[in-house]
mmCIF file of C-alpha atoms in Angstrom:
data_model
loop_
_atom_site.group_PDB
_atom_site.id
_atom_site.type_symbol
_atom_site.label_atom_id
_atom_site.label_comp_id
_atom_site.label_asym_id
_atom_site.label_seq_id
_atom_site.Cartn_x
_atom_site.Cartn_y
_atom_site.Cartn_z
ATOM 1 C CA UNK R 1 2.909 -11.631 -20.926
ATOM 2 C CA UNK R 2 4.347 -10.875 -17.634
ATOM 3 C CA UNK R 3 6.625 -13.254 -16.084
ATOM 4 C CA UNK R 4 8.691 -12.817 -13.046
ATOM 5 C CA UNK R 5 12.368 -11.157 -13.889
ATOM 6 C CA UNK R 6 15.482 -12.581 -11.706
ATOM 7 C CA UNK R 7 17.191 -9.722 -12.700
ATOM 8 C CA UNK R 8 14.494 -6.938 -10.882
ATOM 9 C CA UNK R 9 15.581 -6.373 -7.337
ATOM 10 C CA UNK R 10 13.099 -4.019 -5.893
ATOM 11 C CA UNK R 11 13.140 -5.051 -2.382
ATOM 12 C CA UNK R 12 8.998 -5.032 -1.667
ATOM 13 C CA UNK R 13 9.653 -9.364 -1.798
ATOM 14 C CA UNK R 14 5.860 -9.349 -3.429
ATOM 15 C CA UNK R 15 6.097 -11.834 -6.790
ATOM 16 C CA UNK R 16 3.827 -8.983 -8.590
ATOM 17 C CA UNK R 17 6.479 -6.223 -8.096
ATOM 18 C CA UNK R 18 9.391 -8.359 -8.850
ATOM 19 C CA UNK R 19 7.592 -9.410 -12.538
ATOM 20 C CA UNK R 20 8.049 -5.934 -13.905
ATOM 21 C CA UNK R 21 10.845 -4.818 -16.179
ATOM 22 C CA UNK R 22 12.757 -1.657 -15.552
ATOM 23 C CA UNK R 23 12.277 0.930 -18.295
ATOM 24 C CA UNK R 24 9.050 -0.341 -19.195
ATOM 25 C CA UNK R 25 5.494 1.400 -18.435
ATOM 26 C CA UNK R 26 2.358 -0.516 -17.933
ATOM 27 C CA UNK R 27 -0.909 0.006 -18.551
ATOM 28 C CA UNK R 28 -3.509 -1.189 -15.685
ATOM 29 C CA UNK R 29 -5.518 -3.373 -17.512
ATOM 30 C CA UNK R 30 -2.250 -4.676 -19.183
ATOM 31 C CA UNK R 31 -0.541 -5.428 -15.838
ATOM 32 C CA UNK R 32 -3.439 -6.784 -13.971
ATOM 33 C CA UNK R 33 -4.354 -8.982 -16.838
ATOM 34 C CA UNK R 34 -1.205 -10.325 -17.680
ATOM 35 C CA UNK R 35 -0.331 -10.930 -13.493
ATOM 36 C CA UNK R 36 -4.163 -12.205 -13.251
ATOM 37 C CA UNK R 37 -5.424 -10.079 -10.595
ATOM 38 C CA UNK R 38 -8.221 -7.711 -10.404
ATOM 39 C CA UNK R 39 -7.800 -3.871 -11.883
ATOM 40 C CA UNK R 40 -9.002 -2.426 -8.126
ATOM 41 C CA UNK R 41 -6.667 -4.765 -5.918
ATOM 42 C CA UNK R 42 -3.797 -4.150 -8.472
ATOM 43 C CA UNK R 43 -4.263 -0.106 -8.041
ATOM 44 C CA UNK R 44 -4.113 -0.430 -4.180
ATOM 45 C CA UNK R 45 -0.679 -2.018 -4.401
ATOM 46 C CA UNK R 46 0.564 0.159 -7.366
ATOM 47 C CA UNK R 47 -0.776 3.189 -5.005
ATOM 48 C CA UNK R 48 1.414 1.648 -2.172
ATOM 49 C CA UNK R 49 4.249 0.859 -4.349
ATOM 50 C CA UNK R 50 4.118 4.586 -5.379
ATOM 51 C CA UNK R 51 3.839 5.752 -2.403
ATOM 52 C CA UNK R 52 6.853 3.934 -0.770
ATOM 53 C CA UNK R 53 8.792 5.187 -3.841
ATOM 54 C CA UNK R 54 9.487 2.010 -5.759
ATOM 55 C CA UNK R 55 6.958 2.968 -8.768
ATOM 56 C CA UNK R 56 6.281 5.755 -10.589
ATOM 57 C CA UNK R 57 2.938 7.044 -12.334
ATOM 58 C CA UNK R 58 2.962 8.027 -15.842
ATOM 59 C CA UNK R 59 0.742 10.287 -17.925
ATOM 60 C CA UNK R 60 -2.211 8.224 -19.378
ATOM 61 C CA UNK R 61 -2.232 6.092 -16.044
ATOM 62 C CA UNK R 62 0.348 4.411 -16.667
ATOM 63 C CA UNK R 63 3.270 2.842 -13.991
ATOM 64 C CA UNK R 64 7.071 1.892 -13.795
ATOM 65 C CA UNK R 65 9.366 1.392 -11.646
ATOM 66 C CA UNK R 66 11.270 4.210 -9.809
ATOM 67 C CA UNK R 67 14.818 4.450 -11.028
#
C-alpha cells in the first residue's frame, strides 16, 4: 500500500505526490489503486507532474519521481 512519506518533499503540496517513495517506479493501476483514485484522473496529474518535471515516465508505463 501507499501511504503518505514525511520524508518526500516534492513541493507540488498535493497528498498523492507526497505518498510516493523516491527510487521506486509505479505502475498505474498500482498507484491509482493503492491512492484510490481513478486510472484516467491519476494519468492527468502524473502527465502534469511530468510535465512540470517532478516525475519521470518509465518504459512499460511506468512513473517515479524526478531526481
Amino acid at each position: 500500500a501507499v501511504v503518505a512519506n514525511p520524508c518526500t518533499s516534492v513541493g507540488s503540496g498535493d497528498p498523492a505526490l507526497a505518498a510516493l517513495d523516491r527510487g521506486r517506479a509505479y505502475d498505474l493501476d498500482e498507484l491509482a489503486s493503492a491512492l484510490g483514485l481513478q486510472a484516467a484522473g491519476l494519468l492527468t496529474r502524473l502527465s502534469d507532474w511530468e510535465l512540470r518535471g517532478l516525475v519521470r515516465r518509465l518504459d512499460g508505463g511506468r512513473f517515479m519521481l524526478a531526481s
